[in-house]
XYZ file of C-alpha atoms in Angstrom:
687
model
C 14.127 14.827 -23.168
C 12.741 18.136 -21.810
C 9.854 16.334 -20.303
C 12.751 13.875 -18.771
C 14.783 16.540 -17.531
C 11.654 18.447 -15.600
C 10.795 15.185 -13.637
C 14.577 14.898 -12.622
C 14.039 18.273 -11.654
C 11.033 17.745 -9.525
C 12.497 14.423 -8.082
C 15.879 16.419 -7.161
C 13.393 19.371 -5.440
C 11.564 16.451 -3.470
C 14.485 15.194 -1.915
C 15.813 18.335 -0.928
C 12.499 19.201 0.840
C 12.169 15.842 2.357
C 15.961 15.991 3.641
C 17.399 19.379 4.045
C 14.417 21.005 5.149
C 13.035 24.552 5.289
C 10.303 22.816 7.326
C 8.859 24.179 10.333
C 9.172 22.256 13.483
C 6.490 23.246 16.467
C 6.931 21.653 19.777
C 3.938 21.018 21.923
C 3.781 20.042 25.646
C 0.624 18.056 26.902
C -0.405 19.639 30.100
C -0.590 16.447 31.440
C 3.128 16.134 31.243
C 2.984 12.371 30.834
C 4.616 9.985 28.629
C 2.690 9.545 25.182
C 2.963 6.138 24.240
C 1.153 5.258 21.039
C -1.290 7.507 18.509
C -2.986 7.311 15.297
C -4.817 9.358 12.715
C -7.686 8.846 10.364
C -7.690 12.172 8.324
C -7.794 15.039 10.258
C -8.806 12.998 13.389
C -6.399 11.543 15.734
C -5.946 9.877 19.070
C -3.037 9.405 21.402
C -2.659 7.581 24.593
C -0.382 8.123 27.614
C 0.290 6.920 31.275
C -2.384 7.255 33.843
C -5.189 6.281 31.877
C -4.874 9.426 29.619
C -6.222 9.428 25.839
C -6.829 12.646 23.833
C -8.537 13.245 20.557
C -8.189 15.773 18.076
C -10.366 16.804 15.178
C -8.069 19.303 13.532
C -4.799 17.412 12.561
C -3.353 17.507 15.974
C -3.653 21.316 16.500
C -5.883 20.769 19.721
C -6.539 17.568 21.422
C -9.330 17.280 23.854
C -9.170 14.759 27.042
C -11.376 11.478 27.246
C -12.290 10.184 29.992
C -11.194 6.351 30.415
C -12.116 5.756 33.898
C -8.678 4.195 34.464
C -5.357 5.415 35.782
C -3.384 2.458 34.165
C -0.433 3.233 31.811
C -1.807 2.854 27.894
C 0.597 1.290 25.702
C -1.273 0.815 22.359
C -4.302 2.426 20.768
C -5.738 0.770 17.496
C -8.774 2.093 15.407
C -10.655 0.588 12.218
C -11.246 2.614 9.057
C -14.342 4.462 9.882
C -13.160 4.927 13.394
C -16.463 2.980 14.725
C -14.373 0.986 17.148
C -11.509 2.457 19.163
C -9.152 -0.009 21.199
C -6.698 0.509 23.922
C -4.021 -1.886 25.574
C -3.191 -0.870 28.858
C -0.585 -2.681 31.238
C -0.376 -6.205 31.247
C -4.091 -7.460 30.513
C -6.627 -4.412 30.326
C -8.054 -3.316 27.272
C -10.712 -0.639 26.756
C -12.680 0.274 23.835
C -14.816 2.910 22.213
C -17.833 2.618 20.207
C -18.474 6.493 19.441
C -15.045 7.357 18.277
C -13.355 7.902 22.037
C -16.111 9.684 23.679
C -17.231 6.934 26.104
C -15.262 3.984 26.935
C -15.494 0.448 28.364
C -13.725 -2.157 30.077
C -13.639 -5.303 28.146
C -10.353 -6.880 29.335
C -9.870 -10.639 28.292
C -8.838 -11.386 31.832
C -11.310 -14.417 32.200
C -9.778 -16.001 28.997
C -6.137 -16.351 30.078
C -3.804 -16.849 32.809
C -2.650 -14.433 34.811
C 0.957 -14.541 33.754
C 0.235 -13.455 30.048
C 1.268 -9.848 29.277
C -0.684 -8.462 26.283
C 1.596 -6.617 23.742
C -0.516 -5.208 20.763
C -3.882 -4.943 19.204
C -5.627 -4.614 16.207
C -8.869 -3.693 15.000
C -10.800 -4.556 11.737
C -14.136 -3.502 10.694
C -15.697 -6.447 12.714
C -13.153 -7.958 15.023
C -10.482 -6.908 17.885
C -7.086 -8.619 18.252
C -4.791 -8.853 20.945
C -1.354 -10.645 21.123
C 1.284 -11.279 23.724
C 3.564 -13.748 25.691
C 3.032 -17.403 25.104
C 2.214 -16.426 21.607
C -1.187 -15.953 22.554
C -3.663 -14.303 20.109
C -7.030 -13.514 21.195
C -10.139 -12.452 19.233
C -13.528 -10.678 19.666
C -16.077 -10.340 17.412
C -18.817 -8.747 19.829
C -16.844 -5.620 20.561
C -14.967 -7.737 23.905
C -17.740 -8.823 25.257
C -16.030 -12.418 24.803
C -12.950 -13.597 23.536
C -11.780 -16.487 21.690
C -8.091 -17.988 21.885
C -7.232 -18.742 18.443
C -3.470 -19.584 19.074
C -1.148 -20.180 21.753
C 2.603 -21.249 21.998
C 5.652 -20.672 23.762
C 7.184 -17.673 22.370
C 6.430 -14.006 22.417
C 4.417 -12.122 20.062
C 5.103 -8.288 20.032
C 3.165 -7.266 16.936
C -0.087 -7.713 15.157
C -1.245 -6.070 11.808
C -4.361 -6.647 9.516
C -4.336 -5.742 5.812
C -8.183 -6.523 5.578
C -10.841 -8.227 7.548
C -9.396 -11.514 6.530
C -5.466 -11.111 5.875
C -2.996 -10.664 9.015
C -0.055 -11.157 10.513
C 1.675 -11.463 13.857
C 5.574 -11.022 14.439
C 7.752 -11.438 17.590
C 10.405 -13.415 19.014
C 11.887 -16.009 16.106
C 8.249 -16.332 14.643
C 5.624 -14.948 12.133
C 2.111 -16.098 12.067
C -0.022 -15.478 9.111
C -3.800 -15.971 8.319
C -6.111 -15.430 5.466
C -9.201 -16.434 7.138
C -9.666 -13.935 9.732
C -7.636 -15.744 12.396
C -9.491 -18.993 11.970
C -6.373 -20.760 11.127
C -2.504 -19.490 11.410
C 0.604 -20.656 9.675
C 3.681 -20.512 11.865
C 7.261 -19.176 9.834
C 10.280 -19.420 11.830
C 12.773 -16.748 11.897
C 16.325 -16.356 13.522
C 15.395 -13.170 14.523
C 13.564 -11.402 17.712
C 11.621 -8.577 15.955
C 10.059 -6.004 18.349
C 9.070 -3.058 16.092
C 7.310 -3.631 12.617
C 6.071 -1.346 9.946
C 4.291 -3.008 7.105
C 4.481 -1.074 3.788
C 2.003 -3.289 1.752
C 1.162 -7.064 2.142
C 4.683 -8.233 1.092
C 7.181 -5.605 1.919
C 7.713 -5.207 5.671
C 10.539 -3.440 7.747
C 11.028 -4.692 11.336
C 13.651 -4.159 13.845
C 15.219 -6.511 16.404
C 15.630 -6.506 19.979
C 19.455 -5.396 19.272
C 18.078 -2.455 16.905
C 19.159 -4.163 13.555
C 16.659 -3.050 10.919
C 15.794 -6.088 8.203
C 13.368 -6.072 5.301
C 11.196 -8.873 3.593
C 12.267 -10.522 0.372
C 9.536 -12.598 -0.960
C 7.521 -12.704 1.940
C 8.050 -13.892 5.476
C 10.654 -16.613 4.527
C 13.759 -14.274 3.831
C 14.883 -11.060 5.456
C 17.617 -8.904 4.386
C 20.037 -6.969 6.884
C 19.640 -3.048 6.421
C 21.070 -1.049 9.241
C 22.375 -1.030 12.928
C 20.787 1.653 15.059
C 22.909 2.464 17.841
C 19.878 3.504 19.929
C 16.895 1.870 21.122
C 14.030 2.255 18.200
C 10.529 2.525 19.592
C 8.873 3.332 16.485
C 9.057 3.067 12.485
C 6.995 5.015 9.504
C 7.581 4.413 5.766
C 5.806 6.408 3.758
C 7.850 5.029 0.536
C 10.586 2.031 0.095
C 13.057 5.163 0.218
C 11.343 7.222 2.592
C 11.616 6.106 6.214
C 11.596 7.463 9.664
C 12.669 5.827 12.935
C 12.538 7.331 16.534
C 13.706 6.105 19.874
C 15.271 6.659 23.178
C 17.357 9.765 24.325
C 15.826 11.974 21.576
C 16.982 9.889 18.636
C 15.367 10.812 15.081
C 16.606 9.207 12.097
C 15.511 9.098 8.407
C 16.877 7.431 5.238
C 19.157 9.402 3.180
C 18.089 8.332 0.391
C 17.455 4.606 0.712
C 16.574 2.041 3.820
C 20.374 1.005 4.160
C 21.434 4.660 4.601
C 20.306 6.429 7.586
C 21.018 9.926 9.022
C 20.141 11.806 12.334
C 17.859 14.719 12.417
C 18.216 17.220 15.340
C 15.137 19.333 15.603
C 16.263 22.997 15.585
C 16.062 25.162 18.236
C 14.808 22.195 20.652
C 17.501 20.367 22.033
C 16.026 17.310 23.869
C 17.218 14.123 25.498
C 13.731 12.300 26.347
C 12.591 9.249 24.602
C 10.508 9.364 21.412
C 7.923 6.612 21.305
C 5.811 7.078 18.072
C 6.099 8.637 14.564
C 3.722 9.038 12.434
C 3.441 10.704 8.705
C 0.445 12.126 6.949
C -0.178 10.598 3.353
C 0.940 13.714 1.748
C 4.377 13.650 3.588
C 4.405 17.139 4.612
C 3.269 16.995 8.317
C 4.948 14.480 10.828
C 4.039 14.118 14.342
C 6.631 12.425 16.872
C 5.283 11.499 20.373
C 7.489 11.199 23.451
C 7.682 11.157 27.048
C 7.206 14.013 29.475
C 3.867 14.930 27.452
C 6.278 16.365 24.404
C 5.301 15.977 21.076
C 6.417 17.662 17.692
C 4.886 18.378 14.260
C 6.731 19.201 11.202
C 5.380 21.062 8.461
C 6.201 22.974 5.592
C 7.573 26.296 6.362
C 5.931 28.316 3.374
C 7.321 31.981 5.301
C 10.791 30.858 4.459
C 12.763 32.726 1.831
C 13.673 29.804 -0.264
C 12.282 30.371 -3.564
C 12.080 26.460 -4.360
C 10.172 25.523 -1.700
C 7.634 28.346 -2.279
C 7.003 26.726 -5.888
C 6.845 23.355 -4.341
C 3.849 21.418 -6.420
C 1.899 18.082 -6.351
C -0.665 17.869 -8.874
C -4.215 16.244 -7.910
C -6.699 15.571 -10.463
C -9.473 14.754 -8.217
C -11.895 11.855 -8.815
C -12.781 9.085 -9.625
C -15.670 11.324 -11.279
C -19.151 9.610 -12.494
C -21.281 11.070 -15.217
C -23.839 10.008 -17.834
C -23.854 10.418 -21.769
C -26.156 13.536 -21.426
C -24.364 15.359 -18.547
C -20.976 17.224 -18.197
C -18.513 16.428 -14.910
C -16.632 19.244 -13.336
C -12.710 18.264 -12.869
C -11.050 19.931 -10.017
C -7.516 20.253 -9.132
C -8.510 22.030 -6.019
C -6.181 19.526 -4.019
C -3.295 20.143 -5.712
C -0.744 21.073 -3.220
C 1.269 24.420 -4.005
C 1.652 27.385 -2.214
C -0.118 29.978 -4.760
C -2.703 27.656 -6.551
C -4.188 30.330 -8.222
C -1.123 31.400 -10.098
C -0.268 28.289 -11.718
C -0.933 26.914 -15.339
C -3.171 23.892 -15.573
C -3.730 21.677 -18.523
C -6.184 18.851 -18.964
C -5.838 16.371 -21.807
C -7.327 13.239 -22.699
C -5.256 9.847 -22.469
C -8.071 7.827 -24.245
C -7.483 8.308 -28.133
C -10.949 8.963 -28.825
C -13.282 11.853 -30.356
C -16.093 10.456 -28.040
C -15.067 13.006 -25.502
C -14.344 16.583 -24.926
C -12.761 18.856 -22.450
C -13.782 22.745 -21.920
C -12.049 25.282 -19.852
C -8.756 22.611 -20.262
C -6.793 25.502 -19.179
C -8.443 26.594 -15.808
C -8.172 24.813 -12.369
C -11.500 23.282 -12.691
C -12.103 21.759 -16.339
C -15.587 20.308 -17.682
C -15.778 16.794 -19.275
C -18.380 15.360 -21.370
C -18.558 12.150 -23.593
C -21.277 10.785 -25.876
C -20.043 7.090 -25.498
C -20.318 5.182 -22.429
C -16.937 3.866 -20.586
C -14.026 4.947 -18.588
C -11.855 7.670 -20.016
C -8.598 8.754 -18.333
C -7.754 12.293 -17.928
C -4.171 13.845 -17.369
C -3.415 17.085 -15.508
C -0.174 18.615 -15.807
C 0.473 21.794 -13.551
C 3.398 24.118 -13.513
C 4.217 27.599 -12.451
C 5.719 28.767 -15.715
C 9.221 28.755 -14.214
C 10.074 24.852 -14.694
C 8.613 23.427 -11.645
C 6.255 20.985 -12.914
C 3.963 18.169 -11.572
C 1.268 15.813 -13.506
C -1.006 13.204 -12.549
C -4.157 11.766 -14.098
C -7.729 10.708 -13.022
C -10.374 8.262 -14.210
C -14.122 9.314 -15.249
C -16.938 6.583 -15.771
C -19.612 7.443 -18.442
C -22.712 5.436 -18.529
C -25.412 5.515 -21.255
C -27.988 3.233 -19.285
C -28.210 1.318 -16.170
C -29.525 -2.171 -15.279
C -32.251 -1.381 -12.292
C -31.959 -4.256 -9.832
C -34.908 -4.704 -7.933
C -34.993 -8.015 -6.711
C -33.122 -10.836 -5.660
C -30.736 -13.269 -7.476
C -30.533 -11.305 -10.639
C -28.537 -12.385 -13.465
C -26.627 -9.742 -15.517
C -24.585 -10.720 -18.885
C -22.362 -7.993 -20.307
C -19.370 -7.861 -22.842
C -17.098 -5.088 -21.575
C -18.804 -2.742 -18.964
C -22.245 -2.706 -16.944
C -23.681 -0.094 -14.518
C -26.069 -1.593 -11.964
C -28.406 0.814 -9.985
C -28.971 -0.434 -6.261
C -32.929 0.397 -5.562
C -33.745 1.154 -1.903
C -33.532 -1.277 0.832
C -33.274 -4.312 -1.166
C -31.006 -7.328 -0.011
C -30.153 -9.189 -3.249
C -27.346 -11.208 -5.059
C -25.892 -10.192 -8.358
C -24.134 -12.578 -10.550
C -21.903 -11.111 -13.716
C -20.699 -13.383 -16.337
C -18.099 -12.225 -18.707
C -18.823 -13.609 -22.316
C -14.785 -14.056 -23.184
C -13.616 -17.481 -24.258
C -13.310 -19.416 -21.072
C -13.586 -16.905 -18.427
C -16.491 -16.720 -16.078
C -16.882 -14.119 -13.248
C -19.245 -13.900 -10.929
C -19.438 -11.083 -8.177
C -22.071 -11.395 -5.155
C -23.158 -8.692 -3.238
C -25.507 -8.537 -0.238
C -26.647 -5.087 0.409
C -26.688 -3.548 3.648
C -30.323 -2.737 4.721
C -30.261 1.149 5.354
C -31.507 4.542 4.290
C -33.058 4.821 0.565
C -30.207 6.198 -1.452
C -29.600 4.924 -4.816
C -26.270 3.403 -6.048
C -24.689 2.957 -9.163
C -21.969 0.312 -9.534
C -20.007 0.573 -12.577
C -18.063 -2.496 -13.961
C -15.580 -2.078 -16.950
C -13.079 -4.324 -18.607
C -10.025 -2.094 -17.577
C -7.773 -0.801 -20.177
C -4.649 -2.675 -19.609
C -2.205 -0.006 -21.273
C -2.714 2.351 -18.539
C -1.929 -0.442 -15.957
C 1.096 -1.679 -14.442
C 2.696 -5.175 -15.229
C 2.712 -7.402 -12.250
C 5.993 -8.613 -12.497
C 7.973 -8.820 -15.616
C 7.151 -11.907 -17.688
C 6.255 -14.344 -15.198
C 2.337 -13.585 -14.419
C 0.985 -14.265 -18.040
C 0.041 -10.672 -17.980
C -0.900 -10.484 -21.280
C -2.720 -14.193 -21.586
C -4.806 -12.859 -18.764
C -5.362 -8.925 -19.145
C -9.026 -9.422 -20.226
C -9.778 -10.459 -16.467
C -8.850 -7.178 -15.200
C -12.255 -5.472 -13.834
C -12.542 -2.265 -12.820
C -15.161 -1.858 -10.109
C -16.417 1.837 -9.004
C -19.459 2.595 -6.764
C -21.055 6.092 -6.676
C -23.918 7.821 -5.102
C -26.076 8.372 -7.892
C -27.595 11.703 -6.644
C -24.283 13.457 -5.375
C -21.998 11.515 -7.717
C -19.352 10.971 -5.050
C -17.289 7.880 -5.039
C -17.896 5.190 -2.448
C -15.382 2.609 -3.136
C -13.970 2.542 0.415
C -17.128 3.093 2.164
C -17.804 -0.276 3.498
C -21.054 0.860 4.945
C -22.480 0.737 1.435
C -22.275 -3.178 1.138
C -21.018 -6.383 2.845
C -20.281 -9.793 2.036
C -18.524 -8.645 -1.237
C -16.804 -11.702 -2.926
C -15.206 -12.309 -6.364
C -14.740 -15.438 -8.447
C -13.189 -16.723 -11.332
C -13.039 -19.825 -13.128
C -10.579 -21.156 -15.864
C -11.720 -23.741 -18.353
C -9.546 -26.949 -18.926
C -7.111 -27.788 -21.845
C -5.131 -24.384 -22.016
C -1.104 -25.481 -22.301
C 0.070 -22.217 -21.361
C -1.593 -22.636 -18.127
C -0.167 -26.447 -17.251
C 1.019 -26.753 -13.688
C 0.889 -22.971 -13.137
C -0.797 -21.474 -9.803
C -3.092 -18.489 -10.124
C -4.440 -16.309 -7.649
C -6.470 -12.864 -7.396
C -4.624 -9.492 -7.256
C -5.731 -6.150 -6.483
C -4.274 -2.765 -7.884
C -3.229 -0.200 -5.309
C -4.975 3.223 -5.200
C -1.967 4.921 -7.226
C -2.473 2.752 -9.782
C 1.120 1.604 -9.357
C 1.429 -2.106 -7.933
C -0.670 -5.203 -7.955
C -0.495 -7.124 -4.504
C -1.987 -10.861 -4.142
C -5.053 -11.210 -2.057
C -6.735 -14.618 -1.158
C -5.145 -17.831 -1.820
C -3.135 -19.703 -4.647
C -5.039 -21.901 -6.999
C -3.164 -24.923 -9.126
C -4.226 -25.262 -12.637
C -5.405 -28.881 -13.923
C -4.823 -29.325 -17.692
C -7.740 -31.798 -17.233
C -10.294 -29.847 -15.264
C -8.943 -26.341 -15.261
C -10.034 -24.408 -12.070
C -13.667 -24.220 -11.141
C -13.521 -21.507 -8.320
C -10.925 -18.949 -7.618
C -12.294 -16.747 -5.399
C -11.928 -14.337 -2.361
C -13.579 -11.844 -0.106
C -13.324 -8.383 -0.861
C -12.911 -5.345 1.506
C -13.987 -2.687 -1.025
C -14.441 -1.987 -4.572
C -11.214 -1.218 -6.725
C -9.661 -2.763 -9.795
C -8.982 -6.673 -9.659
C -7.416 -9.415 -12.020
C -6.691 -12.936 -12.040
C -2.951 -13.686 -12.668
C -0.392 -16.318 -12.604
C 1.410 -16.064 -9.450
C 5.563 -15.956 -9.845
C 6.606 -19.332 -11.643
C 10.422 -19.775 -11.208
C 10.738 -23.553 -11.823
C 11.746 -23.529 -15.453
C 14.624 -26.009 -16.483
C 16.525 -23.192 -18.321
C 17.831 -19.463 -17.134
C 15.488 -16.896 -17.940
C 17.188 -13.066 -17.992
C 14.440 -10.481 -17.874
C 13.832 -8.073 -19.165
C 16.524 -8.266 -21.977
C 17.564 -5.928 -23.061
C 16.842 -3.756 -19.934
C 15.972 -0.285 -20.995
C 14.399 1.590 -17.827
C 14.332 4.963 -19.367
C 12.066 4.408 -22.442
C 8.824 4.374 -20.656
C 7.728 1.003 -21.560
C 7.436 -1.203 -18.439
C 7.770 -4.379 -20.540
C 11.574 -3.347 -21.015
C 12.316 -2.770 -17.089
C 12.409 -0.204 -14.806
C 15.250 1.216 -12.299
C 15.194 -0.600 -9.096
C 12.971 0.685 -6.327
C 12.448 -2.140 -3.886
C 12.552 -5.696 -3.196
C 10.195 -8.301 -5.269
C 8.253 -5.354 -7.199
C 9.367 -6.207 -10.393
C 11.676 -3.741 -10.593
C 15.362 -4.280 -11.953
C 16.437 -7.357 -13.601
C 15.538 -11.070 -12.792
C 17.434 -14.248 -13.385
C 14.873 -17.104 -12.681
C 15.020 -20.913 -13.216
C 15.421 -24.216 -10.969
C 19.332 -24.039 -10.934
C 19.265 -20.357 -9.105
C 18.882 -21.814 -5.850
C 21.727 -21.305 -4.015
C 23.630 -20.397 -7.119
C 26.605 -18.019 -7.853
C 25.536 -15.040 -9.994
C 28.652 -13.261 -11.341
C 28.190 -10.117 -14.091
C 31.332 -9.133 -16.091
C 31.300 -6.721 -18.924
C 33.001 -6.906 -22.134
C 36.226 -5.805 -20.950
C 36.408 -9.107 -18.579
C 35.713 -6.886 -15.156
C 33.767 -8.305 -12.563
C 30.730 -5.691 -12.075
C 28.665 -7.734 -9.512
C 28.861 -10.991 -7.892
C 26.567 -12.611 -5.023
C 25.666 -15.882 -4.030
C 21.802 -16.472 -4.093
C 20.045 -17.869 -1.241
C 17.129 -20.519 -1.504
C 14.480 -19.114 -3.927
C 14.615 -20.154 -7.491
C 15.256 -16.504 -8.602
C 17.337 -13.473 -8.018
C 16.454 -10.005 -8.521
C 19.365 -7.859 -9.425
C 19.375 -4.152 -8.622
C 21.476 -3.150 -11.624
C 24.351 -1.446 -9.715
C 27.794 -2.566 -9.595
C 29.607 -3.504 -6.346
C 30.097 -0.032 -5.375
C 26.463 0.694 -5.554
C 26.811 2.836 -8.594
C 24.227 2.312 -11.588
C 25.567 -0.278 -13.966
C 26.529 1.277 -17.116
C 24.751 1.108 -20.902
C 26.514 -1.914 -22.534
C 26.611 -5.616 -23.054
C 27.304 -7.773 -20.204
C 27.634 -11.721 -19.345
C 25.908 -13.285 -16.788
C 27.726 -16.363 -15.402
C 25.241 -18.827 -13.116
C 27.057 -21.252 -11.146
C 25.423 -24.023 -9.178
C 27.470 -27.412 -7.833
C 28.286 -29.023 -11.196
C 25.997 -26.586 -13.405
C 27.057 -23.311 -15.189
C 25.345 -21.193 -17.582
C 26.398 -17.903 -19.499
C 23.794 -15.345 -20.708
C 24.384 -12.449 -22.485
C 22.442 -9.112 -20.998
C 22.212 -5.651 -22.703
C 21.734 -2.439 -20.551
C 20.797 0.614 -22.306
C 20.142 3.421 -19.858
């Protein structure tokens, strides 16, 4: 109970910090006094674009900006950068596109005017690691794979596309007036979904949860992909930019100096006035750093604002704010130690905090020394993956905890030739030598599961690397969705890939310069009754170890033939698994989890609602759920909740009553009615 109370204090503190704010707002005025239209940041590096061909860059998180000579005087509307800033592309008025291949130092005009008619107006651009895309009127989608030297028309229609976004090199979407286009093969094919809305501004929180504003400034969110949208809020101003750092922490800016933030969920918004700086000019772009302590808002007349924590204030709660960070992932061998560092912890006085490092694995094979210091020392005499928790507090009740991962190897397989075949049971370590190009095949010896991973090494400097592959420990990972993914049946397919520099021990999972043509393949043997008529897909776990997201296509299981090849291209190393995609076509009605016990720490018994289709809350599923009426009553006969479901064969309840209050502990009856069908299920909630 004490731990839960401390966590509650921490959450209340975060809410107070993010809303009530002893924040420091700093106003800047760019000396060009031009309208700043868009901005993007990669760590401390940033770019903004403005009217009259102005582009400026920063290398110190927006404190100072340096002008770039673009050689044009057009108004620049959009700017896009790929993950390593090797391509920076901007969209100017109508059809002009200029790009930079050196981070913004020099610029080249690569406009696609020769490939489209003169009446086309381009609206947005996107950049991946190897391509540039542009969209606009007439549903035009253009792609260039040679830095804009030539453009290929991938799609054309009659409507206007306002937004394009790629989650990785292959999976992307285009949104605009009454349509959504999606691709899973880098734009070679686009799938059209019609919508009743004219979307103008979009923010993609992940590959299934999107927020979008219509041309009449109404905010919607996706429910189970692009086909269903839920209305959230109607703004009374013209919205120009959205940003969501989490489902419950969103920002919107627009004309006449309007700044709104969620309070405390995306269906409720509150206006924010920046202290000491009254303003009526338009805001065009908002951006929030991942640690949520810094916000940039860019607008007309050269004005932009930066919000940071004000540690000079006297508010003692603010000065004791803590977000722990254990660093990592780490890599070592069984005959070496590794230093675990909490240097990245966010707090005002990190040297005066209490640090506690503890093993999460129940094993005697690993030891931690200096476990009460900011930097601890870890060692292990058995290879494998170890998890260590870091708890930080200030001796006065302010507390934060997190965990990190340490990969320990005993020996490694030295890969020196092409087509090397490697067999392992639970883990393997592979060393990449020099400049060899090679394919590696890995096969898991576990009943009916085969896995192959193929890596074509990029030819560059002679740097040895270690690829560590481990059968992930499912107890440290979240269930993808309650009882509909065959999580237990397929937990052995969860594979954790970590790439390290053998000399520096640095983790290179997201350094895509270290490899290309990265692809993962699974296979399922036939005659498995539990898989009959189910569809399967590859899933990726996010960097915070919280949510699984589907990547690649769906594969239908055949009881006679199984599935010979389930594969997808990967953008970087991470944790991947093979699961069944959601299945809601059961004849009976299922209620899950039941009982619903969100506070017991067991994800299988449920967790409080955090967002649409993310596995939280309570699910009702079955063929009869489409267009069914759901009524939930307590034992006293009072109707706690009722709603008509739409289309899908499932319904996700947020476990709140008709007034929006959390449903109390107790027994309930769930009444499902559809045409001549009626079903009553009993449900228990234990808060």
